Amino acid sequence: MTTLPKNWFSSSLLWNWLQRLALKDVPLQVWWERSFPARLQHALENWGATSLVGRLAEPLGLLVLCLVLAVSPFVSTTTVGILLVAALGAWVLLVLKPRFCPAVALPVLAFWLAGSVSLASSQWFTTSLDGWLKLTLYVAGFALGAHLLQRAAYRTAAIATYLLVSLPVSGYGLWQWVYGAQALATWVDQDS
C-alpha cells in the first residue's frame, strides 16, 4: 500500500479550488465586494442615486423610526409590527444608496443568524417562523436606527420624539400610582 505525502491534500487541485471558492485568503472588504448582495447593490446604486425615492430614503427612514418610537406605547403589537415592516422597507431603500455601509452590530447579526439556524432546525416550524419573523423585524428596526442615528440631526429628532412620548407615558404611570390601578396578575405580585 502506498502512502501519500503529507502535503498532497493541501496541494491538490480540488483543495485549491475549494479554498478559492471560499475566498480563504481574501480580506473581508474584498470578499464583500465579490459577494452577490454587493454586486446587486452596485447594480442598483445608479437608480438609488438618481431616483426621488433614493434621495428621500433617509428622511423616510427617520419618519418611520420616529413613528415606531412615538406609537409603540399606545398601540397593539400588530401595529408596531406593520411599522417595523415599513422600517425594513426603509432599510432596503437605504441599501440602494451609493456608498452605503450596513451598520448592523456583529452581535445582533450573530443573534439573528442563530435564530435563523434555530428556525431551520425546529420541530415546530410554523411556530418558530412566527418568532423568527418578529426577530427579523426587530433586527431591521435596529439596523435602520443604527444607520440613521449616526447623524447628529437625526439623532436629535429621534431622542426628542422619545422624550416627548415618554412624558404622557410617565404621567399616566404616576396617575396610576397615586390613584391606584387594578393590578394584573401577570405584572404585579400583590404579596410582595
Short mmCIF file of C-alpha atoms in Angstrom, two decimals:
data_model
loop_
_atom_site.label_atom_id
_atom_site.label_comp_id
_atom_site.label_asym_id
_atom_site.label_seq_id
_atom_site.Cartn_x
_atom_site.Cartn_y
_atom_site.Cartn_z
CA MET A 1 0.00 0.00 0.00
CA THR A 2 1.42 3.36 -0.97
CA THR A 3 1.25 6.33 1.34
CA LEU A 4 0.60 9.79 0.05
CA PRO A 5 2.87 12.64 1.08
CA LYS A 6 1.53 14.80 3.92
CA ASN A 7 1.10 17.86 1.76
CA TRP A 8 -0.64 16.03 -1.10
CA PHE A 9 -4.12 17.05 0.01
CA SER A 10 -3.22 20.69 0.58
CA SER A 11 -1.55 20.94 -2.83
CA SER A 12 -4.26 19.11 -4.75
CA LEU A 13 -6.32 20.88 -7.40
CA LEU A 14 -9.55 20.12 -5.58
CA TRP A 15 -8.30 21.64 -2.33
CA ASN A 16 -7.02 24.77 -4.09
CA TRP A 17 -10.31 25.14 -5.94
CA LEU A 18 -12.27 24.83 -2.67
CA GLN A 19 -10.09 27.47 -1.00
CA ARG A 20 -10.58 29.85 -3.90
CA LEU A 21 -14.32 29.18 -3.77
CA ALA A 22 -14.38 30.01 -0.07
CA LEU A 23 -12.21 33.12 -0.61
CA LYS A 24 -9.94 31.93 2.19
CA ASP A 25 -7.10 34.40 1.69
CA VAL A 26 -9.25 37.36 0.74
CA PRO A 27 -9.78 40.31 3.13
CA LEU A 28 -13.35 40.93 4.29
CA GLN A 29 -13.82 44.08 2.19
CA VAL A 30 -12.72 42.28 -0.98
CA TRP A 31 -14.96 39.34 -0.11
CA TRP A 32 -17.93 41.70 0.34
CA GLU A 33 -17.24 43.39 -2.99
CA ARG A 34 -17.29 39.98 -4.73
CA SER A 35 -20.44 38.74 -2.98
CA PHE A 36 -23.84 38.55 -4.67
CA PRO A 37 -25.55 41.11 -2.35
CA ALA A 38 -22.79 43.66 -3.01
CA ARG A 39 -22.98 43.11 -6.77
CA LEU A 40 -26.75 43.55 -6.63
CA GLN A 41 -26.29 46.69 -4.56
CA HIS A 42 -23.81 48.11 -7.11
CA ALA A 43 -26.22 47.34 -9.94
CA LEU A 44 -28.99 49.29 -8.22
CA GLU A 45 -26.82 52.19 -6.99
CA ASN A 46 -27.42 54.35 -10.07
CA TRP A 47 -31.16 54.02 -9.64
CA GLY A 48 -30.87 54.77 -5.92
CA ALA A 49 -28.73 57.84 -6.54
CA THR A 50 -30.95 59.37 -9.21
CA SER A 51 -34.47 58.44 -8.10
CA LEU A 52 -36.65 60.53 -5.82
CA VAL A 53 -37.16 57.54 -3.53
CA GLY A 54 -33.39 57.07 -3.24
CA ARG A 55 -32.90 60.71 -2.27
CA LEU A 56 -35.73 60.57 0.28
CA ALA A 57 -34.67 57.22 1.79
CA GLU A 58 -33.06 58.69 4.91
CA PRO A 59 -35.85 61.18 5.71
CA LEU A 60 -38.45 58.44 5.12
CA GLY A 61 -36.45 56.10 7.34
CA LEU A 62 -36.29 58.76 10.06
CA LEU A 63 -40.05 59.27 9.80
CA VAL A 64 -40.66 55.53 10.19
CA LEU A 65 -38.21 55.30 13.11
CA CYS A 66 -39.86 58.24 14.88
CA LEU A 67 -43.30 56.73 14.25
CA VAL A 68 -42.18 53.46 15.84
CA LEU A 69 -40.89 55.36 18.86
CA ALA A 70 -43.99 57.54 19.07
CA VAL A 71 -46.77 54.99 18.79
CA SER A 72 -45.23 51.90 20.43
CA PRO A 73 -46.58 52.58 23.94
CA PHE A 74 -50.10 53.32 22.70
CA VAL A 75 -50.93 50.75 20.00
CA SER A 76 -51.05 46.99 19.64
CA THR A 77 -48.08 44.83 18.81
CA THR A 78 -49.57 44.17 15.36
CA THR A 79 -49.44 47.88 14.53
CA VAL A 80 -45.85 48.09 15.72
CA GLY A 81 -45.10 45.08 13.50
CA ILE A 82 -46.57 46.86 10.48
CA LEU A 83 -44.39 49.88 11.22
CA LEU A 84 -41.37 47.59 11.54
CA VAL A 85 -42.17 46.17 8.09
CA ALA A 86 -42.03 49.77 6.87
CA ALA A 87 -38.69 50.13 8.71
CA LEU A 88 -37.41 47.06 6.87
CA GLY A 89 -38.52 48.64 3.60
CA ALA A 90 -36.77 51.90 4.51
CA TRP A 91 -33.60 49.98 5.33
CA VAL A 92 -33.77 48.23 1.96
CA LEU A 93 -34.10 51.64 0.30
CA LEU A 94 -31.01 52.80 2.19
CA VAL A 95 -29.09 49.79 0.91
CA LEU A 96 -29.77 51.02 -2.63
CA LYS A 97 -27.95 54.29 -1.95
CA PRO A 98 -24.36 54.59 -3.19
CA ARG A 99 -21.59 54.07 -0.65
CA PHE A 100 -23.98 52.64 1.93
CA CYS A 101 -22.24 50.79 4.73
CA PRO A 102 -24.61 48.45 6.57
CA ALA A 103 -24.47 49.44 10.23
CA VAL A 104 -25.52 46.26 11.95
CA ALA A 105 -23.60 45.28 15.05
CA LEU A 106 -21.98 41.88 14.73
CA PRO A 107 -23.53 40.53 17.97
CA VAL A 108 -27.01 41.44 16.70
CA LEU A 109 -26.27 39.84 13.36
CA ALA A 110 -24.93 36.74 15.12
CA PHE A 111 -28.10 36.59 17.24
CA TRP A 112 -30.24 36.82 14.10
CA LEU A 113 -28.19 34.10 12.42
CA ALA A 114 -28.59 31.89 15.50
CA GLY A 115 -32.33 32.46 15.29
CA SER A 116 -32.25 31.51 11.61
CA VAL A 117 -30.40 28.28 12.36
CA SER A 118 -32.89 27.59 15.14
CA LEU A 119 -35.76 28.12 12.70
CA ALA A 120 -34.22 25.80 10.14
CA SER A 121 -33.76 23.01 12.68
CA SER A 122 -37.01 23.45 14.59
CA GLN A 123 -39.54 20.66 15.00
CA TRP A 124 -42.37 23.22 15.16
CA PHE A 125 -41.55 25.21 12.05
CA THR A 126 -44.71 27.34 11.83
CA THR A 127 -44.49 28.45 15.46
CA SER A 128 -40.79 29.14 15.10
CA LEU A 129 -41.40 31.04 11.87
CA ASP A 130 -43.65 33.48 13.74
CA GLY A 131 -40.91 34.17 16.29
CA TRP A 132 -38.25 34.42 13.57
CA LEU A 133 -40.33 36.98 11.64
CA LYS A 134 -40.66 39.12 14.79
CA LEU A 135 -36.92 38.80 15.41
CA THR A 136 -36.20 39.81 11.81
CA LEU A 137 -38.43 42.87 12.10
CA TYR A 138 -36.78 44.00 15.32
CA VAL A 139 -33.31 43.49 13.82
CA ALA A 140 -34.43 45.55 10.79
CA GLY A 141 -35.59 48.32 13.15
CA PHE A 142 -32.23 48.15 14.89
CA ALA A 143 -30.37 48.29 11.58
CA LEU A 144 -32.38 51.31 10.46
CA GLY A 145 -31.76 53.08 13.75
CA ALA A 146 -28.07 52.17 13.76
CA HIS A 147 -27.65 53.76 10.35
CA LEU A 148 -29.76 56.86 10.91
CA LEU A 149 -28.59 57.69 14.42
CA GLN A 150 -25.03 58.20 13.19
CA ARG A 151 -26.07 61.70 12.01
CA ALA A 152 -26.48 64.28 14.76
CA ALA A 153 -29.64 65.87 13.31
CA TYR A 154 -31.41 62.51 13.03
CA ARG A 155 -30.22 61.51 16.50
CA THR A 156 -31.66 64.74 17.93
CA ALA A 157 -35.01 64.13 16.22
CA ALA A 158 -35.22 60.54 17.48
CA ILE A 159 -34.28 61.49 21.06
CA ALA A 160 -36.77 64.39 21.03
CA THR A 161 -39.51 62.02 19.82
CA TYR A 162 -38.66 59.51 22.53
CA LEU A 163 -38.65 62.15 25.28
CA LEU A 164 -41.91 63.74 24.12
CA VAL A 165 -43.62 60.35 24.05
CA SER A 166 -42.23 59.40 27.45
CA LEU A 167 -43.94 62.43 29.08
CA PRO A 168 -47.55 61.20 28.75
CA VAL A 169 -46.49 57.61 29.47
CA SER A 170 -44.72 58.70 32.66
CA GLY A 171 -47.62 60.94 33.60
CA TYR A 172 -50.06 58.06 33.20
CA GLY A 173 -47.81 55.84 35.32
CA LEU A 174 -47.73 58.47 38.07
CA TRP A 175 -51.51 58.86 37.86
CA GLN A 176 -51.91 55.10 38.29
CA TRP A 177 -49.54 55.16 41.26
CA VAL A 178 -51.41 57.99 43.00
CA TYR A 179 -54.99 56.95 42.24
CA GLY A 180 -54.36 53.24 42.03
CA ALA A 181 -54.92 50.86 39.19
CA GLN A 182 -56.21 47.35 39.03
CA ALA A 183 -53.20 45.07 39.36
CA LEU A 184 -52.86 42.43 36.69
CA ALA A 185 -51.71 39.05 37.92
CA THR A 186 -49.10 38.85 35.22
CA TRP A 187 -47.42 42.14 36.12
CA VAL A 188 -47.80 42.71 39.84
CA ASP A 189 -47.41 40.32 42.74
CA GLN A 190 -49.85 41.53 45.38
CA ASP A 191 -47.95 39.78 48.18
CA SER A 192 -44.59 41.44 47.54
#
